[in-house]
């Protein structure tokens, strides 16, 4: 694992200057046939579209977002997206009180940014899963580059050492966790950031997470949820168009953080230790907390 870097390790394209975003978008879009929006007939069809989306778009996302394909926690007007993204990770760590050296399952790991952060800075031993084989490939390359090892030798599913921690990446449907990890109690933490909307059967995910967590295990969730105080006008203008385009079935609709999701958290297998809304902060009310980057 500590061997010198191989000249055959090929990294994804570096993040681009935002001044080049528009021209890059136009160029990359020409390379692919983008399917028009259409109703999704089943959860299998939904997963196929999600997989296809990340297979063709992950390289492009890396040029825009960097290694973390999630939003950030902005506190200062001068914050970069990279600083805000890692601050969100640190906020979740602080809320979860995750001990150093923990075993972590990073669900919807994307390009492995969070997995590497937890391994490097928290000494965790992380298994990152994603439905996209392309993302596994990119995550392995980025991790191997950071660790200065040969990505090809790490592609068999073995862990890559990062400081006192480690990370490995597996192509896996998050709803098949019980099949891949038949033995329960194997993780100290199940971590999922902005991937919950991709899971048609959320109840199954919570059940599997509970089985995989050991005693005093932590389930860490950060995602977009529909607020409870929305007006009818806000629902019509903002929420229903999203549901109509992205979600096909009633049980796939956005869930209220203090209703169905909260009930699933606080069922017989979970106790809610901490939750919060990052839409605003009393100290910096004029600073956007979760802006779009593109």
PDB file of C-alpha atoms in Angstrom:
ATOM      1  CA  UNK A   1       0.000   0.000   0.000  1.00  0.00           C
ATOM      2  CA  UNK A   2       2.923   2.320   0.664  1.00  0.00           C
ATOM      3  CA  UNK A   3       4.679   1.636  -2.631  1.00  0.00           C
ATOM      4  CA  UNK A   4       5.770   4.509  -4.823  1.00  0.00           C
ATOM      5  CA  UNK A   5       3.209   5.986  -7.177  1.00  0.00           C
ATOM      6  CA  UNK A   6       2.855   4.119 -10.442  1.00  0.00           C
ATOM      7  CA  UNK A   7       3.146   6.102 -13.690  1.00  0.00           C
ATOM      8  CA  UNK A   8       0.091   4.183 -14.912  1.00  0.00           C
ATOM      9  CA  UNK A   9      -2.247   5.859 -12.397  1.00  0.00           C
ATOM     10  CA  UNK A  10      -4.478   8.148 -14.430  1.00  0.00           C
ATOM     11  CA  UNK A  11      -6.427  10.759 -12.548  1.00  0.00           C
ATOM     12  CA  UNK A  12      -9.746  12.257 -13.624  1.00  0.00           C
ATOM     13  CA  UNK A  13      -9.534  15.678 -15.233  1.00  0.00           C
ATOM     14  CA  UNK A  14      -8.728  18.428 -12.702  1.00  0.00           C
ATOM     15  CA  UNK A  15     -11.504  20.717 -11.486  1.00  0.00           C
ATOM     16  CA  UNK A  16     -11.937  23.527 -13.949  1.00  0.00           C
ATOM     17  CA  UNK A  17     -12.072  27.267 -13.512  1.00  0.00           C
ATOM     18  CA  UNK A  18     -15.742  28.321 -13.304  1.00  0.00           C
ATOM     19  CA  UNK A  19     -15.083  30.746 -16.156  1.00  0.00           C
ATOM     20  CA  UNK A  20     -14.766  27.710 -18.396  1.00  0.00           C
ATOM     21  CA  UNK A  21     -17.909  25.971 -17.142  1.00  0.00           C
ATOM     22  CA  UNK A  22     -20.254  27.133 -19.888  1.00  0.00           C
ATOM     23  CA  UNK A  23     -17.965  26.149 -22.766  1.00  0.00           C
ATOM     24  CA  UNK A  24     -17.136  22.785 -21.139  1.00  0.00           C
ATOM     25  CA  UNK A  25     -20.820  22.056 -20.599  1.00  0.00           C
ATOM     26  CA  UNK A  26     -21.544  22.741 -24.248  1.00  0.00           C
ATOM     27  CA  UNK A  27     -18.650  20.541 -25.378  1.00  0.00           C
ATOM     28  CA  UNK A  28     -19.415  17.580 -23.126  1.00  0.00           C
ATOM     29  CA  UNK A  29     -23.146  17.701 -23.851  1.00  0.00           C
ATOM     30  CA  UNK A  30     -22.413  17.120 -27.533  1.00  0.00           C
ATOM     31  CA  UNK A  31     -20.809  13.757 -26.723  1.00  0.00           C
ATOM     32  CA  UNK A  32     -23.955  12.161 -25.342  1.00  0.00           C
ATOM     33  CA  UNK A  33     -27.546  11.652 -26.288  1.00  0.00           C
ATOM     34  CA  UNK A  34     -29.521  12.982 -23.335  1.00  0.00           C
ATOM     35  CA  UNK A  35     -32.823  11.087 -22.916  1.00  0.00           C
ATOM     36  CA  UNK A  36     -35.884  13.301 -22.486  1.00  0.00           C
ATOM     37  CA  UNK A  37     -37.736  13.250 -19.148  1.00  0.00           C
ATOM     38  CA  UNK A  38     -40.313  10.488 -18.989  1.00  0.00           C
ATOM     39  CA  UNK A  39     -42.404   8.706 -16.355  1.00  0.00           C
ATOM     40  CA  UNK A  40     -40.567   5.995 -14.422  1.00  0.00           C
ATOM     41  CA  UNK A  41     -42.527   2.760 -14.392  1.00  0.00           C
ATOM     42  CA  UNK A  42     -40.685   0.933 -11.592  1.00  0.00           C
ATOM     43  CA  UNK A  43     -37.956   1.228  -9.002  1.00  0.00           C
ATOM     44  CA  UNK A  44     -35.727  -0.899 -11.253  1.00  0.00           C
ATOM     45  CA  UNK A  45     -36.166   1.553 -14.109  1.00  0.00           C
ATOM     46  CA  UNK A  46     -35.442   4.416 -11.718  1.00  0.00           C
ATOM     47  CA  UNK A  47     -32.194   2.795 -10.590  1.00  0.00           C
ATOM     48  CA  UNK A  48     -31.178   2.155 -14.201  1.00  0.00           C
ATOM     49  CA  UNK A  49     -31.624   5.836 -15.002  1.00  0.00           C
ATOM     50  CA  UNK A  50     -29.684   6.884 -11.912  1.00  0.00           C
ATOM     51  CA  UNK A  51     -26.851   4.524 -12.818  1.00  0.00           C
ATOM     52  CA  UNK A  52     -26.804   5.755 -16.411  1.00  0.00           C
ATOM     53  CA  UNK A  53     -26.795   9.364 -15.248  1.00  0.00           C
ATOM     54  CA  UNK A  54     -23.679   8.903 -13.124  1.00  0.00           C
ATOM     55  CA  UNK A  55     -21.959   6.717 -15.692  1.00  0.00           C
ATOM     56  CA  UNK A  56     -21.999   9.562 -18.222  1.00  0.00           C
ATOM     57  CA  UNK A  57     -21.831  12.569 -15.893  1.00  0.00           C
ATOM     58  CA  UNK A  58     -19.311  11.728 -13.153  1.00  0.00           C
ATOM     59  CA  UNK A  59     -16.266  13.029 -15.029  1.00  0.00           C
ATOM     60  CA  UNK A  60     -18.105  16.275 -15.659  1.00  0.00           C
ATOM     61  CA  UNK A  61     -19.257  16.548 -12.049  1.00  0.00           C
ATOM     62  CA  UNK A  62     -15.650  16.223 -10.931  1.00  0.00           C
ATOM     63  CA  UNK A  63     -14.621  19.192 -13.055  1.00  0.00           C
ATOM     64  CA  UNK A  64     -17.386  21.294 -11.458  1.00  0.00           C
ATOM     65  CA  UNK A  65     -17.635  20.094  -7.862  1.00  0.00           C
ATOM     66  CA  UNK A  66     -14.248  18.541  -7.187  1.00  0.00           C
ATOM     67  CA  UNK A  67     -13.948  15.350  -5.152  1.00  0.00           C
ATOM     68  CA  UNK A  68     -17.066  16.019  -3.049  1.00  0.00           C
ATOM     69  CA  UNK A  69     -20.316  15.721  -5.019  1.00  0.00           C
ATOM     70  CA  UNK A  70     -22.430  17.285  -2.287  1.00  0.00           C
ATOM     71  CA  UNK A  71     -23.311  20.777  -1.203  1.00  0.00           C
ATOM     72  CA  UNK A  72     -21.504  22.741   1.460  1.00  0.00           C
ATOM     73  CA  UNK A  73     -22.101  24.462   4.780  1.00  0.00           C
ATOM     74  CA  UNK A  74     -21.262  28.118   4.106  1.00  0.00           C
ATOM     75  CA  UNK A  75     -20.650  30.417   7.071  1.00  0.00           C
ATOM     76  CA  UNK A  76     -18.572  33.234   5.577  1.00  0.00           C
ATOM     77  CA  UNK A  77     -18.943  35.134   2.286  1.00  0.00           C
ATOM     78  CA  UNK A  78     -15.328  34.249   1.467  1.00  0.00           C
ATOM     79  CA  UNK A  79     -15.845  30.492   1.887  1.00  0.00           C
ATOM     80  CA  UNK A  80     -14.847  28.389  -1.101  1.00  0.00           C
ATOM     81  CA  UNK A  81     -17.029  25.455  -2.041  1.00  0.00           C
ATOM     82  CA  UNK A  82     -14.214  23.101  -0.996  1.00  0.00           C
ATOM     83  CA  UNK A  83     -14.055  24.676   2.469  1.00  0.00           C
ATOM     84  CA  UNK A  84     -17.839  24.562   2.804  1.00  0.00           C
ATOM     85  CA  UNK A  85     -18.007  20.932   1.682  1.00  0.00           C
ATOM     86  CA  UNK A  86     -15.476  19.745   4.244  1.00  0.00           C
ATOM     87  CA  UNK A  87     -17.155  21.908   6.903  1.00  0.00           C
ATOM     88  CA  UNK A  88     -20.397  19.993   6.293  1.00  0.00           C
ATOM     89  CA  UNK A  89     -18.526  16.720   6.846  1.00  0.00           C
ATOM     90  CA  UNK A  90     -17.002  18.087  10.042  1.00  0.00           C
ATOM     91  CA  UNK A  91     -20.396  19.322  11.243  1.00  0.00           C
ATOM     92  CA  UNK A  92     -21.814  15.818  10.807  1.00  0.00           C
ATOM     93  CA  UNK A  93     -18.816  14.347  12.619  1.00  0.00           C
ATOM     94  CA  UNK A  94     -19.351  16.743  15.503  1.00  0.00           C
ATOM     95  CA  UNK A  95     -23.066  15.883  15.662  1.00  0.00           C
ATOM     96  CA  UNK A  96     -22.432  12.135  15.447  1.00  0.00           C
ATOM     97  CA  UNK A  97     -19.513  12.168  17.918  1.00  0.00           C
ATOM     98  CA  UNK A  98     -17.918   9.427  15.838  1.00  0.00           C
ATOM     99  CA  UNK A  99     -14.846   7.988  17.590  1.00  0.00           C
ATOM    100  CA  UNK A 100     -11.538   7.847  15.751  1.00  0.00           C
ATOM    101  CA  UNK A 101     -10.814   4.520  14.098  1.00  0.00           C
ATOM    102  CA  UNK A 102     -14.491   3.711  13.505  1.00  0.00           C
ATOM    103  CA  UNK A 103     -15.650   1.402  10.730  1.00  0.00           C
ATOM    104  CA  UNK A 104     -17.907   3.347   8.360  1.00  0.00           C
ATOM    105  CA  UNK A 105     -20.220   2.453   5.483  1.00  0.00           C
ATOM    106  CA  UNK A 106     -20.425   5.469   3.142  1.00  0.00           C
ATOM    107  CA  UNK A 107     -23.650   4.969   1.183  1.00  0.00           C
ATOM    108  CA  UNK A 108     -23.750   6.780  -2.166  1.00  0.00           C
ATOM    109  CA  UNK A 109     -20.046   7.552  -1.854  1.00  0.00           C
ATOM    110  CA  UNK A 110     -19.750   9.270  -5.239  1.00  0.00           C
ATOM    111  CA  UNK A 111     -16.074   9.900  -6.013  1.00  0.00           C
ATOM    112  CA  UNK A 112     -15.029   8.893  -2.511  1.00  0.00           C
ATOM    113  CA  UNK A 113     -14.330  12.366  -1.141  1.00  0.00           C
ATOM    114  CA  UNK A 114     -16.056  11.801   2.197  1.00  0.00           C
ATOM    115  CA  UNK A 115     -14.591   8.301   2.507  1.00  0.00           C
ATOM    116  CA  UNK A 116     -11.082   9.680   2.061  1.00  0.00           C
ATOM    117  CA  UNK A 117     -11.726  12.541   4.505  1.00  0.00           C
ATOM    118  CA  UNK A 118     -12.958  10.155   7.209  1.00  0.00           C
ATOM    119  CA  UNK A 119     -10.014   7.823   6.619  1.00  0.00           C
ATOM    120  CA  UNK A 120      -7.376  10.548   6.564  1.00  0.00           C
ATOM    121  CA  UNK A 121      -8.661  12.891   9.269  1.00  0.00           C
ATOM    122  CA  UNK A 122     -10.641  10.539  11.542  1.00  0.00           C
ATOM    123  CA  UNK A 123      -8.554   7.378  11.043  1.00  0.00           C
ATOM    124  CA  UNK A 124     -11.728   5.535   9.989  1.00  0.00           C
ATOM    125  CA  UNK A 125     -11.829   2.350   7.962  1.00  0.00           C
ATOM    126  CA  UNK A 126     -14.402   3.133   5.292  1.00  0.00           C
ATOM    127  CA  UNK A 127     -16.298   1.073   2.744  1.00  0.00           C
ATOM    128  CA  UNK A 128     -17.818   3.338   0.100  1.00  0.00           C
ATOM    129  CA  UNK A 129     -20.644   2.006  -2.054  1.00  0.00           C
ATOM    130  CA  UNK A 130     -22.213   3.442  -5.192  1.00  0.00           C
ATOM    131  CA  UNK A 131     -24.524   2.088  -7.865  1.00  0.00           C
ATOM    132  CA  UNK A 132     -22.167   3.426 -10.551  1.00  0.00           C
ATOM    133  CA  UNK A 133     -19.168   1.435 -11.735  1.00  0.00           C
ATOM    134  CA  UNK A 134     -17.732   4.623 -13.219  1.00  0.00           C
ATOM    135  CA  UNK A 135     -17.755   6.281  -9.806  1.00  0.00           C
ATOM    136  CA  UNK A 136     -15.984   3.286  -8.265  1.00  0.00           C
ATOM    137  CA  UNK A 137     -13.317   3.602 -10.945  1.00  0.00           C
ATOM    138  CA  UNK A 138     -12.836   7.317 -10.313  1.00  0.00           C
ATOM    139  CA  UNK A 139     -12.909   6.893  -6.521  1.00  0.00           C
ATOM    140  CA  UNK A 140     -10.206   4.223  -6.727  1.00  0.00           C
ATOM    141  CA  UNK A 141      -8.011   6.382  -8.937  1.00  0.00           C
ATOM    142  CA  UNK A 142      -8.315   9.449  -6.740  1.00  0.00           C
ATOM    143  CA  UNK A 143      -7.701   7.436  -3.579  1.00  0.00           C
ATOM    144  CA  UNK A 144      -4.736   5.585  -5.084  1.00  0.00           C
ATOM    145  CA  UNK A 145      -3.254   8.879  -6.202  1.00  0.00           C
ATOM    146  CA  UNK A 146      -3.600  10.369  -2.727  1.00  0.00           C
ATOM    147  CA  UNK A 147      -2.068   7.258  -1.174  1.00  0.00           C
ATOM    148  CA  UNK A 148       0.606   6.964  -3.895  1.00  0.00           C
ATOM    149  CA  UNK A 149      -0.258   3.377  -4.839  1.00  0.00           C
ATOM    150  CA  UNK A 150      -1.168   1.630  -8.068  1.00  0.00           C
ATOM    151  CA  UNK A 151      -4.890   1.964  -8.788  1.00  0.00           C
ATOM    152  CA  UNK A 152      -4.912  -1.215 -10.884  1.00  0.00           C
ATOM    153  CA  UNK A 153      -3.648  -3.235  -7.933  1.00  0.00           C
ATOM    154  CA  UNK A 154      -6.344  -1.761  -5.713  1.00  0.00           C
ATOM    155  CA  UNK A 155      -9.256  -2.497  -8.053  1.00  0.00           C
ATOM    156  CA  UNK A 156      -9.927  -5.931  -6.545  1.00  0.00           C
ATOM    157  CA  UNK A 157     -11.884  -4.467  -3.651  1.00  0.00           C
ATOM    158  CA  UNK A 158      -9.051  -4.257  -1.145  1.00  0.00           C
ATOM    159  CA  UNK A 159      -8.636  -1.278   1.155  1.00  0.00           C
ATOM    160  CA  UNK A 160      -6.198   1.525   0.414  1.00  0.00           C
ATOM    161  CA  UNK A 161      -4.340   2.860   3.434  1.00  0.00           C
ATOM    162  CA  UNK A 162      -4.697   6.607   4.049  1.00  0.00           C
ATOM    163  CA  UNK A 163      -2.753   7.747   7.087  1.00  0.00           C
ATOM    164  CA  UNK A 164      -4.010   5.657   9.996  1.00  0.00           C
ATOM    165  CA  UNK A 165      -7.284   4.902   8.211  1.00  0.00           C
ATOM    166  CA  UNK A 166      -8.275   3.174   4.989  1.00  0.00           C
ATOM    167  CA  UNK A 167     -10.864   3.258   2.223  1.00  0.00           C
ATOM    168  CA  UNK A 168     -12.258   0.777  -0.260  1.00  0.00           C
ATOM    169  CA  UNK A 169     -15.010   1.094  -2.857  1.00  0.00           C
ATOM    170  CA  UNK A 170     -17.673  -1.337  -4.046  1.00  0.00           C
ATOM    171  CA  UNK A 171     -20.254  -1.119  -6.834  1.00  0.00           C
ATOM    172  CA  UNK A 172     -23.450  -1.977  -4.975  1.00  0.00           C
ATOM    173  CA  UNK A 173     -27.142  -1.120  -4.929  1.00  0.00           C
ATOM    174  CA  UNK A 174     -27.815   0.365  -1.487  1.00  0.00           C
ATOM    175  CA  UNK A 175     -31.015  -1.656  -1.219  1.00  0.00           C
ATOM    176  CA  UNK A 176     -28.989  -4.894  -1.397  1.00  0.00           C
ATOM    177  CA  UNK A 177     -26.864  -4.229   1.662  1.00  0.00           C
ATOM    178  CA  UNK A 178     -28.192  -7.288   3.454  1.00  0.00           C
ATOM    179  CA  UNK A 179     -27.090  -9.530   0.555  1.00  0.00           C
ATOM    180  CA  UNK A 180     -23.555  -8.133   0.411  1.00  0.00           C
ATOM    181  CA  UNK A 181     -23.089  -7.940   4.186  1.00  0.00           C
ATOM    182  CA  UNK A 182     -24.994 -10.986   5.486  1.00  0.00           C
ATOM    183  CA  UNK A 183     -23.432 -10.662   8.938  1.00  0.00           C
ATOM    184  CA  UNK A 184     -24.920  -7.891  11.044  1.00  0.00           C
ATOM    185  CA  UNK A 185     -23.171  -5.471  13.347  1.00  0.00           C
ATOM    186  CA  UNK A 186     -20.162  -4.913  11.092  1.00  0.00           C
ATOM    187  CA  UNK A 187     -20.072  -1.077  11.124  1.00  0.00           C
ATOM    188  CA  UNK A 188     -19.836   1.614  13.769  1.00  0.00           C
ATOM    189  CA  UNK A 189     -21.458   4.127  11.427  1.00  0.00           C
ATOM    190  CA  UNK A 190     -23.641   4.190   8.311  1.00  0.00           C
ATOM    191  CA  UNK A 191     -23.138   7.546   6.576  1.00  0.00           C
ATOM    192  CA  UNK A 192     -25.338   8.878   3.757  1.00  0.00           C
ATOM    193  CA  UNK A 193     -25.141  12.403   2.312  1.00  0.00           C
ATOM    194  CA  UNK A 194     -27.596  13.649  -0.324  1.00  0.00           C
ATOM    195  CA  UNK A 195     -28.296  10.152  -1.627  1.00  0.00           C
ATOM    196  CA  UNK A 196     -31.563   9.342   0.147  1.00  0.00           C
ATOM    197  CA  UNK A 197     -33.633  10.603  -2.774  1.00  0.00           C
ATOM    198  CA  UNK A 198     -32.106   7.863  -4.953  1.00  0.00           C
ATOM    199  CA  UNK A 199     -33.519   5.101  -2.736  1.00  0.00           C
ATOM    200  CA  UNK A 200     -37.075   4.071  -3.704  1.00  0.00           C
ATOM    201  CA  UNK A 201     -37.529   1.843  -0.645  1.00  0.00           C
ATOM    202  CA  UNK A 202     -36.356   4.039   2.219  1.00  0.00           C
ATOM    203  CA  UNK A 203     -37.849   1.806   4.887  1.00  0.00           C
ATOM    204  CA  UNK A 204     -35.717  -1.084   3.615  1.00  0.00           C
ATOM    205  CA  UNK A 205     -32.616   1.101   3.799  1.00  0.00           C
ATOM    206  CA  UNK A 206     -33.280   1.988   7.442  1.00  0.00           C
ATOM    207  CA  UNK A 207     -33.887  -1.661   8.272  1.00  0.00           C
ATOM    208  CA  UNK A 208     -30.629  -2.728   6.620  1.00  0.00           C
ATOM    209  CA  UNK A 209     -28.700   0.097   8.271  1.00  0.00           C
ATOM    210  CA  UNK A 210     -29.975  -1.014  11.669  1.00  0.00           C
ATOM    211  CA  UNK A 211     -28.829  -4.584  11.022  1.00  0.00           C
ATOM    212  CA  UNK A 212     -25.365  -3.504   9.898  1.00  0.00           C
ATOM    213  CA  UNK A 213     -24.688  -1.225  12.853  1.00  0.00           C
ATOM    214  CA  UNK A 214     -23.039  -2.590  15.951  1.00  0.00           C
ATOM    215  CA  UNK A 215     -23.793  -1.556  19.548  1.00  0.00           C
ATOM    216  CA  UNK A 216     -23.810   2.242  19.935  1.00  0.00           C
ATOM    217  CA  UNK A 217     -23.665   2.517  16.141  1.00  0.00           C
ATOM    218  CA  UNK A 218     -24.475   5.793  14.393  1.00  0.00           C
ATOM    219  CA  UNK A 219     -26.653   6.498  11.353  1.00  0.00           C
ATOM    220  CA  UNK A 220     -25.619   9.865   9.873  1.00  0.00           C
ATOM    221  CA  UNK A 221     -27.975  11.420   7.299  1.00  0.00           C
ATOM    222  CA  UNK A 222     -27.662  14.760   5.505  1.00  0.00           C
ATOM    223  CA  UNK A 223     -30.126  15.458   2.719  1.00  0.00           C
ATOM    224  CA  UNK A 224     -32.788  17.716   1.272  1.00  0.00           C
ATOM    225  CA  UNK A 225     -36.161  17.386   2.969  1.00  0.00           C
ATOM    226  CA  UNK A 226     -39.461  19.083   2.366  1.00  0.00           C
ATOM    227  CA  UNK A 227     -40.095  21.631   5.105  1.00  0.00           C
ATOM    228  CA  UNK A 228     -43.293  21.521   7.128  1.00  0.00           C
ATOM    229  CA  UNK A 229     -44.068  25.238   6.955  1.00  0.00           C
ATOM    230  CA  UNK A 230     -44.451  25.543   3.181  1.00  0.00           C
ATOM    231  CA  UNK A 231     -47.390  27.464   1.794  1.00  0.00           C
ATOM    232  CA  UNK A 232     -49.661  26.068  -0.906  1.00  0.00           C
ATOM    233  CA  UNK A 233     -48.067  28.502  -3.352  1.00  0.00           C
ATOM    234  CA  UNK A 234     -44.569  27.238  -2.468  1.00  0.00           C
ATOM    235  CA  UNK A 235     -45.667  23.636  -2.838  1.00  0.00           C
ATOM    236  CA  UNK A 236     -47.143  24.292  -6.255  1.00  0.00           C
ATOM    237  CA  UNK A 237     -44.231  26.389  -7.499  1.00  0.00           C
ATOM    238  CA  UNK A 238     -41.249  24.536  -6.035  1.00  0.00           C
ATOM    239  CA  UNK A 239     -42.045  21.037  -4.758  1.00  0.00           C
ATOM    240  CA  UNK A 240     -44.609  19.558  -7.121  1.00  0.00           C
ATOM    241  CA  UNK A 241     -42.562  20.245 -10.296  1.00  0.00           C
ATOM    242  CA  UNK A 242     -39.639  18.382  -8.739  1.00  0.00           C
ATOM    243  CA  UNK A 243     -41.808  15.467  -7.707  1.00  0.00           C
ATOM    244  CA  UNK A 244     -43.443  15.312 -11.130  1.00  0.00           C
ATOM    245  CA  UNK A 245     -40.129  15.194 -12.992  1.00  0.00           C
ATOM    246  CA  UNK A 246     -38.047  13.022 -10.707  1.00  0.00           C
ATOM    247  CA  UNK A 247     -40.371  10.840  -8.702  1.00  0.00           C
ATOM    248  CA  UNK A 248     -42.911   8.444 -10.125  1.00  0.00           C
ATOM    249  CA  UNK A 249     -44.719   6.793  -7.257  1.00  0.00           C
ATOM    250  CA  UNK A 250     -46.443   8.130  -4.151  1.00  0.00           C
ATOM    251  CA  UNK A 251     -44.056   6.336  -1.793  1.00  0.00           C
ATOM    252  CA  UNK A 252     -41.082   7.945  -3.558  1.00  0.00           C
ATOM    253  CA  UNK A 253     -42.175  11.485  -2.833  1.00  0.00           C
ATOM    254  CA  UNK A 254     -40.133  13.871  -0.692  1.00  0.00           C
ATOM    255  CA  UNK A 255     -40.554  12.967   2.954  1.00  0.00           C
ATOM    256  CA  UNK A 256     -41.033  15.438   5.781  1.00  0.00           C
ATOM    257  CA  UNK A 257     -38.103  15.443   8.194  1.00  0.00           C
ATOM    258  CA  UNK A 258     -40.428  15.506  11.224  1.00  0.00           C
ATOM    259  CA  UNK A 259     -42.876  12.925   9.879  1.00  0.00           C
ATOM    260  CA  UNK A 260     -42.087   9.681   8.043  1.00  0.00           C
ATOM    261  CA  UNK A 261     -38.285   9.940   8.161  1.00  0.00           C
ATOM    262  CA  UNK A 262     -38.362  10.965  11.804  1.00  0.00           C
ATOM    263  CA  UNK A 263     -40.632   8.033  12.590  1.00  0.00           C
ATOM    264  CA  UNK A 264     -38.236   5.652  10.856  1.00  0.00           C
ATOM    265  CA  UNK A 265     -35.257   7.114  12.749  1.00  0.00           C
ATOM    266  CA  UNK A 266     -36.964   6.839  16.105  1.00  0.00           C
ATOM    267  CA  UNK A 267     -38.542   3.425  15.661  1.00  0.00           C
ATOM    268  CA  UNK A 268     -37.475   0.588  17.920  1.00  0.00           C
ATOM    269  CA  UNK A 269     -34.011   0.404  16.326  1.00  0.00           C
ATOM    270  CA  UNK A 270     -32.957   4.093  16.272  1.00  0.00           C
ATOM    271  CA  UNK A 271     -32.792   6.882  18.787  1.00  0.00           C
ATOM    272  CA  UNK A 272     -32.485  10.400  17.396  1.00  0.00           C
ATOM    273  CA  UNK A 273     -29.387  11.959  18.966  1.00  0.00           C
ATOM    274  CA  UNK A 274     -29.274  15.136  16.905  1.00  0.00           C
ATOM    275  CA  UNK A 275     -31.091  16.802  14.027  1.00  0.00           C
ATOM    276  CA  UNK A 276     -31.072  20.272  12.564  1.00  0.00           C
ATOM    277  CA  UNK A 277     -32.083  22.547   9.716  1.00  0.00           C
ATOM    278  CA  UNK A 278     -29.258  24.321   7.879  1.00  0.00           C
ATOM    279  CA  UNK A 279     -31.481  26.751   5.993  1.00  0.00           C
ATOM    280  CA  UNK A 280     -30.385  29.625   8.224  1.00  0.00           C
ATOM    281  CA  UNK A 281     -28.016  30.533  11.022  1.00  0.00           C
ATOM    282  CA  UNK A 282     -28.493  33.293  13.613  1.00  0.00           C
ATOM    283  CA  UNK A 283     -24.910  34.495  13.345  1.00  0.00           C
ATOM    284  CA  UNK A 284     -24.727  34.958   9.589  1.00  0.00           C
ATOM    285  CA  UNK A 285     -28.308  35.311   8.304  1.00  0.00           C
ATOM    286  CA  UNK A 286     -27.262  36.916   5.019  1.00  0.00           C
ATOM    287  CA  UNK A 287     -24.838  34.168   3.988  1.00  0.00           C
ATOM    288  CA  UNK A 288     -26.277  31.403   1.779  1.00  0.00           C
ATOM    289  CA  UNK A 289     -25.870  28.052   3.498  1.00  0.00           C
ATOM    290  CA  UNK A 290     -26.448  25.613   0.638  1.00  0.00           C
ATOM    291  CA  UNK A 291     -26.134  27.470  -2.669  1.00  0.00           C
ATOM    292  CA  UNK A 292     -25.901  25.825  -6.057  1.00  0.00           C
ATOM    293  CA  UNK A 293     -22.401  25.623  -7.417  1.00  0.00           C
ATOM    294  CA  UNK A 294     -23.261  25.439 -11.117  1.00  0.00           C
TER     295      UNK A 294
END
